[in-house]
Short mmCIF file of C-alpha atoms and ligand atoms in Angstrom, two decimals:
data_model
loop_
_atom_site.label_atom_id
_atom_site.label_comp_id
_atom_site.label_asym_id
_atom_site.label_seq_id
_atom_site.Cartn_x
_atom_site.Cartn_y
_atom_site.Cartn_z
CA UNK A 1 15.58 -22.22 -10.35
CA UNK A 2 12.86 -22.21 -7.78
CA UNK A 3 9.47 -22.70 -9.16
CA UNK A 4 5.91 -24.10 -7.75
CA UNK A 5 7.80 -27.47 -6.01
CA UNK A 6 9.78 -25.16 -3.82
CA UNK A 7 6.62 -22.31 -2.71
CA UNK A 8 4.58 -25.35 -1.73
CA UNK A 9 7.99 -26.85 0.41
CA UNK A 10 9.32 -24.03 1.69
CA UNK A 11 5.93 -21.59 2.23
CA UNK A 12 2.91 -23.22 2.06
CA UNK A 13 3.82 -26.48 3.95
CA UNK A 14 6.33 -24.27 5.25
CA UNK A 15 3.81 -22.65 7.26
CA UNK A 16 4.47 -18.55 5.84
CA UNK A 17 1.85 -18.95 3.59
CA UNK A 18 -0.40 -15.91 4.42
CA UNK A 19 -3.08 -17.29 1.77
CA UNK A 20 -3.06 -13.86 -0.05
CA UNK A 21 -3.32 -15.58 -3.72
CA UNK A 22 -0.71 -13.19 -5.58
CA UNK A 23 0.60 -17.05 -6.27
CA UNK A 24 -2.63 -18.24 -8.46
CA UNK A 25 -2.86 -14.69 -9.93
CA UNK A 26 0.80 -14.92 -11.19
CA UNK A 27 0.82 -17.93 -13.08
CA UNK A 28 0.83 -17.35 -16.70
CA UNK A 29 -0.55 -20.80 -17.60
CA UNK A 30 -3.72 -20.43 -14.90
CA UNK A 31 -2.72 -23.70 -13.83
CA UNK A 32 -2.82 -22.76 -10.43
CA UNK A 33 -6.02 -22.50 -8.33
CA UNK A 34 -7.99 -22.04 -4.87
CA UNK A 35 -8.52 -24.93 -3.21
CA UNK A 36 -11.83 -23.96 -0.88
CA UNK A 37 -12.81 -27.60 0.70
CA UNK A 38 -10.87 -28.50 3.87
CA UNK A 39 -7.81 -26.36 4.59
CA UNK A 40 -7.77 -23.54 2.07
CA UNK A 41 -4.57 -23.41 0.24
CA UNK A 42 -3.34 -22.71 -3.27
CA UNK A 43 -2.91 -26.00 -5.24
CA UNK A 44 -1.12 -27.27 -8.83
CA UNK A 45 -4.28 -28.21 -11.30
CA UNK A 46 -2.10 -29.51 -14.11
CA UNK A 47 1.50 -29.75 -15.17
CA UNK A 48 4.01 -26.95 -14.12
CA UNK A 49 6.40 -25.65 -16.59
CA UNK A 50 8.46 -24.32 -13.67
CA UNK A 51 8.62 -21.52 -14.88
CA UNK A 52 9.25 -19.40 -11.52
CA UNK A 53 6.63 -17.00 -11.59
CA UNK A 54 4.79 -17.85 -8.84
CA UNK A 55 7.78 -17.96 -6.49
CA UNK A 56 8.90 -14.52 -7.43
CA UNK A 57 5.60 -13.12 -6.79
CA UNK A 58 5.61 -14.34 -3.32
CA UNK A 59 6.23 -11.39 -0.58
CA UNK A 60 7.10 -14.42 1.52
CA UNK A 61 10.14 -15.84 -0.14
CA UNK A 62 11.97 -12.22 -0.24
CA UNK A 63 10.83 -10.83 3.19
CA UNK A 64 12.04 -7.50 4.09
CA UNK A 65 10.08 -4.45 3.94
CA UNK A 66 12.82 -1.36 3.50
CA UNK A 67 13.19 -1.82 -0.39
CA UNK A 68 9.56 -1.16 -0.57
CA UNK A 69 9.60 1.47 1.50
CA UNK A 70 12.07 3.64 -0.34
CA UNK A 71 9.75 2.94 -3.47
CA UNK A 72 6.82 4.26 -1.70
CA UNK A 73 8.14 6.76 0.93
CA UNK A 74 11.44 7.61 -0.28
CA UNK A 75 12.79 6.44 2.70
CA UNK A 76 13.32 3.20 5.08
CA UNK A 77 11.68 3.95 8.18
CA UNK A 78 13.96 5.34 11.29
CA UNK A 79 14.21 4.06 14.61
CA UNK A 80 11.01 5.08 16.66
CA UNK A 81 8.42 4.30 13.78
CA UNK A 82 7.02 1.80 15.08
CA UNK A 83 3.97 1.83 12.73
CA UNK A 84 5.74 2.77 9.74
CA UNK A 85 6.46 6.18 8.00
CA UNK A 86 3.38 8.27 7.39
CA UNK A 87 1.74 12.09 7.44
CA UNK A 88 -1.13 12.12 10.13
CA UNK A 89 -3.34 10.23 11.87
CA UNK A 90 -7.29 11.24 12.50
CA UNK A 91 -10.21 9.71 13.37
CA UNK A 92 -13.01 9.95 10.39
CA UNK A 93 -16.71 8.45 9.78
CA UNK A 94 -18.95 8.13 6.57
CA UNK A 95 -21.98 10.84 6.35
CA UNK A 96 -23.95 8.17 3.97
CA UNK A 97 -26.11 6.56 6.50
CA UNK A 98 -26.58 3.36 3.73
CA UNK A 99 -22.66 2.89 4.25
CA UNK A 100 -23.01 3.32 7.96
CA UNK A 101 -26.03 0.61 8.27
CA UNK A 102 -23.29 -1.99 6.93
CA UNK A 103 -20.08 -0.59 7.98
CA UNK A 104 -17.56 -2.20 10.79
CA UNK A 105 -16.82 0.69 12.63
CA UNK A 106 -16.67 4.53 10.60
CA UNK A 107 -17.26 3.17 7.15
CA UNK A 108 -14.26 4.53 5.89
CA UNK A 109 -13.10 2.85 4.38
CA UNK A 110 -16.16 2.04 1.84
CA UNK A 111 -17.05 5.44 1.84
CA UNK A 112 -13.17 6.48 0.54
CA UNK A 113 -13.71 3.36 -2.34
CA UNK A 114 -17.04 5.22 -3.42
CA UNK A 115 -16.17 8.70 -3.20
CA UNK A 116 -13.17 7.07 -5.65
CA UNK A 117 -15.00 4.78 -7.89
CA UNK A 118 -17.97 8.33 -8.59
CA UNK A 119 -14.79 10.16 -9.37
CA UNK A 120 -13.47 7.75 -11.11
CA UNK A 121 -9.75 7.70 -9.89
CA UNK A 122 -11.02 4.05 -10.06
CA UNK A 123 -13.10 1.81 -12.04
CA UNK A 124 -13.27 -1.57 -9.86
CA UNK A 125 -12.14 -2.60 -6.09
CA UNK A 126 -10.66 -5.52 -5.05
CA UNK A 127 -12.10 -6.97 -1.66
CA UNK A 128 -13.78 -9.04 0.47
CA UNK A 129 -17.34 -10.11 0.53
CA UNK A 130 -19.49 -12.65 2.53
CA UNK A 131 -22.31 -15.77 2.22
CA UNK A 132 -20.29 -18.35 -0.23
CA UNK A 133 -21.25 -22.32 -0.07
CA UNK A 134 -24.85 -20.85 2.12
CA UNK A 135 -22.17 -19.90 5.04
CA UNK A 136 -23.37 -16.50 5.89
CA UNK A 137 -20.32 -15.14 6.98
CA UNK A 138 -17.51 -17.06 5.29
CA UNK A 139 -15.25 -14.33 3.46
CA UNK A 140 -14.54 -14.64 -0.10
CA UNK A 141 -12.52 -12.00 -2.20
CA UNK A 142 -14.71 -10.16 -5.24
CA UNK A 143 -14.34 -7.57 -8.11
CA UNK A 144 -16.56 -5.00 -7.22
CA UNK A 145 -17.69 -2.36 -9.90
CA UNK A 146 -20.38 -0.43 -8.48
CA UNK A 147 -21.20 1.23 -5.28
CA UNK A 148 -23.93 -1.44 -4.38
CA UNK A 149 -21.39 -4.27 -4.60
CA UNK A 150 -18.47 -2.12 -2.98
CA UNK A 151 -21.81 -1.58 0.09
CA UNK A 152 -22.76 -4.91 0.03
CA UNK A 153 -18.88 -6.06 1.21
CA UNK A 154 -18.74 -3.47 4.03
CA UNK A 155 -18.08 -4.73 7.52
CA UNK A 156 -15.10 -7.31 8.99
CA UNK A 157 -15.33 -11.10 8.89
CA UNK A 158 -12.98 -12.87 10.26
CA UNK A 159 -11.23 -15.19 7.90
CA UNK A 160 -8.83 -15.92 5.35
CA UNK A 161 -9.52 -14.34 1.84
CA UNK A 162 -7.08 -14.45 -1.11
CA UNK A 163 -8.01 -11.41 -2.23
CA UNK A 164 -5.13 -10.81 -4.75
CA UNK A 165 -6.37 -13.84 -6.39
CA UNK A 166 -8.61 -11.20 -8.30
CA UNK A 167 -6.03 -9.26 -9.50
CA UNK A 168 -6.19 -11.72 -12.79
CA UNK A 169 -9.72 -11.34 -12.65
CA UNK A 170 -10.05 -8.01 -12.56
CA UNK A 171 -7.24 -7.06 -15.13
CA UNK A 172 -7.97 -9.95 -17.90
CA UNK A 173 -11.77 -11.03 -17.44
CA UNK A 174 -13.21 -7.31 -16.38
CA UNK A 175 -10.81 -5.41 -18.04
CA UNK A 176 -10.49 -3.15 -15.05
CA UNK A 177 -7.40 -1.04 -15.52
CA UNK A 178 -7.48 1.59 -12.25
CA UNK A 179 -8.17 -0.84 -8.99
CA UNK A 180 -7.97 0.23 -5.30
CA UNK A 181 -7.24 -3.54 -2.96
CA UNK A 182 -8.33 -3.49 0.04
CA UNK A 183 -6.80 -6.28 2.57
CA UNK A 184 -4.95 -7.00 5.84
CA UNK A 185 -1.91 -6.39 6.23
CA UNK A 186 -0.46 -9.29 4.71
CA UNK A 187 -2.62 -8.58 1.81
CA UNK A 188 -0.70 -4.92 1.43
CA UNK A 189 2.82 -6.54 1.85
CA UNK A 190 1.68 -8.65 -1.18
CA UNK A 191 0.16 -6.24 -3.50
CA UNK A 192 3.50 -3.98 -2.66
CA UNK A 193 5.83 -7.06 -3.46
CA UNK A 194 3.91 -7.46 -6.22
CA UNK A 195 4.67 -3.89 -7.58
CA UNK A 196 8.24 -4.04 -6.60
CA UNK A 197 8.45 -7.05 -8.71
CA UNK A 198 6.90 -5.10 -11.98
CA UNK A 199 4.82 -8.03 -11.64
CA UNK A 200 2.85 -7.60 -15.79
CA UNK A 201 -0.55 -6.85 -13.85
CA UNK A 202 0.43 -5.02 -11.03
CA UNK A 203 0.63 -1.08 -13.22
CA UNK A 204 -3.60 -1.30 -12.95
CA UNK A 205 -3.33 -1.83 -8.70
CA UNK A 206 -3.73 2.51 -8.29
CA UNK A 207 -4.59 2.70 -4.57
CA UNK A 208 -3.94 0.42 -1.62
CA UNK A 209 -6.33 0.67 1.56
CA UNK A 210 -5.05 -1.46 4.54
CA UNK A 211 -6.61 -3.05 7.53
CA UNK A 212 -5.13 -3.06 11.62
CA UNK A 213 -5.08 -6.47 12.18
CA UNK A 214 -3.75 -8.09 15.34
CA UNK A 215 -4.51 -11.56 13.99
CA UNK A 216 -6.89 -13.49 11.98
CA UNK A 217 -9.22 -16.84 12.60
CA UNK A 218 -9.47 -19.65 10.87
CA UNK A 219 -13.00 -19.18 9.58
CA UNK A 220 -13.89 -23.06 10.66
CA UNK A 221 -12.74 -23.63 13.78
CA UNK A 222 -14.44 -19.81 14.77
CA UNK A 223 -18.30 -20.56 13.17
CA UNK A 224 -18.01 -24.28 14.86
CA UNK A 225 -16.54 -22.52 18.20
CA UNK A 226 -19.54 -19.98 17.83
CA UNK A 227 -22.07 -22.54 17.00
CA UNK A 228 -20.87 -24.40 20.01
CA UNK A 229 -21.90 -21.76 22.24
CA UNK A 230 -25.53 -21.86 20.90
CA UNK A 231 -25.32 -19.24 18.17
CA UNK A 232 -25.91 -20.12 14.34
CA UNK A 233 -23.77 -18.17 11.62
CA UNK A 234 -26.78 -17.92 9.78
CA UNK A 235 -28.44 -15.59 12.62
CA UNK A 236 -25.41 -13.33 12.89
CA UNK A 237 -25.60 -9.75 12.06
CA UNK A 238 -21.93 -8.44 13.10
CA UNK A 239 -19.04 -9.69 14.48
CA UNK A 240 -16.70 -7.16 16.64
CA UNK A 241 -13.87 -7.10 18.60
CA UNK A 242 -13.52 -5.26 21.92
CA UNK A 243 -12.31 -4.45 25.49
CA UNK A 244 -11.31 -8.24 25.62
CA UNK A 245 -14.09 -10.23 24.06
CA UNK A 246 -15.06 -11.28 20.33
CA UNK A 247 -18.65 -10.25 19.95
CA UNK A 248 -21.28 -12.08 18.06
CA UNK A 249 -24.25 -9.84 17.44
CA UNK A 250 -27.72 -11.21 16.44
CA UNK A 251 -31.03 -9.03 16.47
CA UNK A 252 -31.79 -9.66 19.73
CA UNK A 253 -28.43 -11.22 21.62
CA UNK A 254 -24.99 -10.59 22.16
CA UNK A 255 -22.58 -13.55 22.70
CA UNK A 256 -19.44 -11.98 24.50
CA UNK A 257 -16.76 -14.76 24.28
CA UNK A 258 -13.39 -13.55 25.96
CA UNK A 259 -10.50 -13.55 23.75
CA UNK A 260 -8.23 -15.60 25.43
CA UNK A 261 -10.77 -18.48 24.58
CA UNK A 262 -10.84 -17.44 21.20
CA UNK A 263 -6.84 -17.98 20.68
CA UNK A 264 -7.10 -21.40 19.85
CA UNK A 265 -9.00 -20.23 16.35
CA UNK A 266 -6.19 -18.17 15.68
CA UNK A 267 -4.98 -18.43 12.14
CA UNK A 268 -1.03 -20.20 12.57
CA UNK A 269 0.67 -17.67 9.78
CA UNK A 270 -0.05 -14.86 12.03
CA UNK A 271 2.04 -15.70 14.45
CA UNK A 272 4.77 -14.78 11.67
CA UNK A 273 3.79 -11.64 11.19
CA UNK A 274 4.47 -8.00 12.83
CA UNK A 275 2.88 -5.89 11.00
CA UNK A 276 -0.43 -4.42 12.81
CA UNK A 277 -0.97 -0.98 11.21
CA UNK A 278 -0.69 -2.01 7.43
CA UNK A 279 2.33 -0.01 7.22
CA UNK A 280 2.86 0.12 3.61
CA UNK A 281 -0.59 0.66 2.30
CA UNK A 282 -1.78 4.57 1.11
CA UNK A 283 -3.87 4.60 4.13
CA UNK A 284 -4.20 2.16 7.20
CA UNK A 285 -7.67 1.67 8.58
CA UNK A 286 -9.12 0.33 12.26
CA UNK A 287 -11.28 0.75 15.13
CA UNK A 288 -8.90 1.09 17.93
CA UNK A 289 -7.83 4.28 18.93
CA UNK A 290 -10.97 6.00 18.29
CA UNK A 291 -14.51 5.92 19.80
CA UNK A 292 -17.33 3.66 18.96
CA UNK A 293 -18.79 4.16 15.44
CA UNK A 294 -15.53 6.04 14.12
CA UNK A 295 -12.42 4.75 12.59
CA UNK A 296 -8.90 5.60 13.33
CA UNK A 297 -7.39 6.34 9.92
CA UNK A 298 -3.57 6.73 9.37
CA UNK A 299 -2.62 8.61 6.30
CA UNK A 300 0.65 7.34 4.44
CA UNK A 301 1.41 8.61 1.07
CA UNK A 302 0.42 11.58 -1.23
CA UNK A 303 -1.68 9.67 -3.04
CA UNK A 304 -3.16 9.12 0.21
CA UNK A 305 -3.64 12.50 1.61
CA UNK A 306 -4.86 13.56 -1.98
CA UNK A 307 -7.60 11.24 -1.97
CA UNK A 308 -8.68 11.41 1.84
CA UNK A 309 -8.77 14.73 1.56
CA UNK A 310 -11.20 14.99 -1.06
CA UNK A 311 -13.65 12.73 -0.23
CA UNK A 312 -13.63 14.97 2.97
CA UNK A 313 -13.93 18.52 1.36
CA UNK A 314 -16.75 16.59 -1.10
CA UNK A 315 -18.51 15.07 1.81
CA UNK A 316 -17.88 11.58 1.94
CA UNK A 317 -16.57 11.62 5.16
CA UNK A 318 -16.05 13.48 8.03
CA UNK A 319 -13.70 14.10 10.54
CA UNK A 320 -12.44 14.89 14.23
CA UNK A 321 -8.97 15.49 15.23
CA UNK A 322 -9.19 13.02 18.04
CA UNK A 323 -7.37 10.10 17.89
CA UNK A 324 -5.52 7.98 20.25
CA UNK A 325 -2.40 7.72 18.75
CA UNK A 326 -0.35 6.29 21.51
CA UNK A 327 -2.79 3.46 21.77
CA UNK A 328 -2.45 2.23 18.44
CA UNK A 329 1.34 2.38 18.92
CA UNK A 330 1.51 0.38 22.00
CA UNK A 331 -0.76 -1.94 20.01
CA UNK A 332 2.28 -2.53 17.31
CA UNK A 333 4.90 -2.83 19.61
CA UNK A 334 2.88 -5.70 21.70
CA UNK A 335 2.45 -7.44 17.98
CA UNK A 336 5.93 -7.17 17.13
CA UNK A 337 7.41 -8.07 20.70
CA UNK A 338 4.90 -11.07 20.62
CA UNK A 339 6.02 -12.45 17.30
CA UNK A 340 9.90 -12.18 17.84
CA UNK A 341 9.05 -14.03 21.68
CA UNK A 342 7.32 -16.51 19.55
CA UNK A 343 10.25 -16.84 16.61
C1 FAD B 1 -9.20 -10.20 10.28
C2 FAD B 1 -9.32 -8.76 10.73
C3 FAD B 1 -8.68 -8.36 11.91
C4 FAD B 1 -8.76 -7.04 12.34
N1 FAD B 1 -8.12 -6.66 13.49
C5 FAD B 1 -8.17 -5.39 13.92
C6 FAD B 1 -7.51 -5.00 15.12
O1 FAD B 1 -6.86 -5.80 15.80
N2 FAD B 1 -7.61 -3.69 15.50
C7 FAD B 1 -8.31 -2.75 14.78
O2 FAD B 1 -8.37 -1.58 15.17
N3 FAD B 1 -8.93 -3.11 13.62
C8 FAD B 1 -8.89 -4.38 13.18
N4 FAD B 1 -9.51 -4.75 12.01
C9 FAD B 1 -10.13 -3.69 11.17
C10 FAD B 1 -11.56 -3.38 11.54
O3 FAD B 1 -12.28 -4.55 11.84
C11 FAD B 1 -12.28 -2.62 10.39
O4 FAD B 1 -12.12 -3.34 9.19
C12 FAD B 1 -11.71 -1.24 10.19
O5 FAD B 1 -11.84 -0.49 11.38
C13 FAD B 1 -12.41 -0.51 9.04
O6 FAD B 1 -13.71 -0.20 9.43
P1 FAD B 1 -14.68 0.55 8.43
O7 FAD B 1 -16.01 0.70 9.09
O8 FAD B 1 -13.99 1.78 7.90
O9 FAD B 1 -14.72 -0.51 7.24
P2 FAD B 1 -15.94 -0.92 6.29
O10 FAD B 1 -16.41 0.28 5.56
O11 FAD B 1 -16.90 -1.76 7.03
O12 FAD B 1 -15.13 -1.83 5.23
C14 FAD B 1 -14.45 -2.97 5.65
C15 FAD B 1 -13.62 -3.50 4.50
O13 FAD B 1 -12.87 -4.59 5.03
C16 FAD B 1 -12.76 -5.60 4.06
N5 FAD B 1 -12.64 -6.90 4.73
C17 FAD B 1 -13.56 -7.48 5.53
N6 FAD B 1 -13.12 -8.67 5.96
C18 FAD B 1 -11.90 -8.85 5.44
C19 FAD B 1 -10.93 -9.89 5.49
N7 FAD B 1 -11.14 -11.03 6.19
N8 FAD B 1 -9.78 -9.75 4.79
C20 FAD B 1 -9.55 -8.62 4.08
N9 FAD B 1 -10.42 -7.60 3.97
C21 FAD B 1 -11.58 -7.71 4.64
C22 FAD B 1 -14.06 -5.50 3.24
O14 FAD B 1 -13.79 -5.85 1.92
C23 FAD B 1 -14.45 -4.02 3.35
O15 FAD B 1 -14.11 -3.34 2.17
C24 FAD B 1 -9.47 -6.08 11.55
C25 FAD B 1 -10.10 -6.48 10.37
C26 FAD B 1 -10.03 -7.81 9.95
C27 FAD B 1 -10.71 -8.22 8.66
#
């Protein structure tokens, strides 16, 4: 029976791990945990009673995403969706201007988790926040329970977060039973393996907000990279992602570093992975595809037009029935043509 010995051969040292944590939430002893200092990894803290758990809640030991999709769509996708089955696609922007002040691109996606935690569809968010071990921008995942803390973890850092770590957290020590997770899109694939699984904690896991992602850094190599070129972490105020370059904003510089120098802080596990638009979450989130200051927002499920809709008509958002659509297509098809050239 496959247990801890054979996730740490096969994925972690294996080199799928996607560092989502679904593994340390899992175990039913707690005798896994996060291992921060040098490479981040999960890690055994005392004896194993191999009991498998942690292997079946892997997304990266069963990989295949058609299953799931029947669960959530009803259907597998057919040949042509190449960013996975779902209703519309529009660009949108938050109307709070506190949201906007903190917000990546649109603030969207925080303005959809407080538009849902005030009507509370949900009563806690799973994400990721910033400023661990005096590292300004060094992601860490959190509980969040209030609009303040859901604010204060607006905005992208670049980094790896095992954000379904929490899910323990959040079900046991907050007893937090309706939870929207927000996360990449490995994060998604995890949370939906996690369902498929009937994984005990997964029933509180309501709504699932995804993230574009073309690839991740590794948070080390990019702040020592950054440093390098004269900037501290500690000055940053945004980091972006555009027309070629990763963008380090302070108040009163911007360090424009072109991507192709940037490649060698590229995270390894994303080279195994082909999913760009977070194709199985309730709604998919990014920049590209619409203009600056919006976000391009890709509607899955019913659950997801439900709840986008609504925080529209109660003005949480707003919209504009311009987005590029074609753009964020091509952008999928170059991520999964890259990764089976690099397979
Ligand atoms: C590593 C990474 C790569 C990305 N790549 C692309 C891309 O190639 N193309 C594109 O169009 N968009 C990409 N995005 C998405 C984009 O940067 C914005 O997150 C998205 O447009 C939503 O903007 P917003 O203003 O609505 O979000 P905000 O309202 O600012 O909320 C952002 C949310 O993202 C979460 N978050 C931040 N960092 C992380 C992280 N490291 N892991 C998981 N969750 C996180 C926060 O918890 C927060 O809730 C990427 C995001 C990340 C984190």
């Amino acid at each position: 029976m496959p247990a801890y010995d054979e996730l740490e051969s096969e994925v972690i040292e294996g080199g799928l791990c996607t560092y989502c944590g679904a593994c340390v939430a899992s175990c039913p002893l707690h005798h896994l945990k996060w291992i921060d200092g040098g490479p981040k990894r999960p890690e055994k803290k005392a004896a194993c009673e191999d009991c498998e758990t942690c292997y079946r809640a892997c997304y990266r030991t069963e990989i295949g995403k058609g299953a799931i999709e029947e669960e959530i769509f009803g259907r597998r996708r057919k040949g042509g969706e190449d960013i996975g089955i779902y209703r519309r696609a529009i660009a949108a922007r938050a109307t709070d201007g506190s949201i906007l002040e903190k917000a990546q691109d649109g603030g969207v996606v925080t303005a959809i988790l407080v538009y849902m935690l005030e009507e509370k569809i949900i009563d806690g968010a799973i994400l990721t926040g910033r400023g661990r071990e005096e590292d300004d921008w060094m992601p860490f995942p959190k509980v969040a329970k209030s609009k303040e803390e859901i604010i204060s973890a607006a905005g992208t850092k670049y980094g790896v977060s095992p954000n379904l770590m929490m899910v323990r957290t959040a079900v046991i020590d907050e007893v937090l039973d309706n939870l929207c997770v927000v996360g990449l899109p490995c994060h998604v694939q995890a949370v939906r393996h996690l369902q498929h699984i009937k994984f005990d904690l997964s029933p509180a896991i309501k709504f699932v907000i995804g993230l574009f992602c073309r690839e991740n850094f590794e948070y080390v190599q990019m702040s020592k990279g950054v440093k390098e070129r004269g900037v501290e972490m500690e000055e940053v105020e945004k980091i972006s992602i555009s027309k070629g370059f990763f963008n380090v904003h302070t108040s009163d510089t911007k360090l424009s570093i072109p991507l192709k120098e940037t490649a060698v802080w590229h995270s390894k596990h994303c080279l195994t992975c082909d999913d760009y638009s977070a194709e199985l979450a309730d709604i998919s989130v990014g920049s590209e595809g619409s203009k600056e200051g919006w976000s391009s927002v890709i509607i899955r499920t019913e659950k997801g037009e439900e709840v986008f809709s609504e925080a529209e008509s109660k003005g949480y958002i707003r919209t504009e029935e311009v987005v590029d659509l074609e753009y964020i297509k091509e952008n999928a098809m170059r991520k999964m043509q890259s990764r089976s050239r690099d397979s």
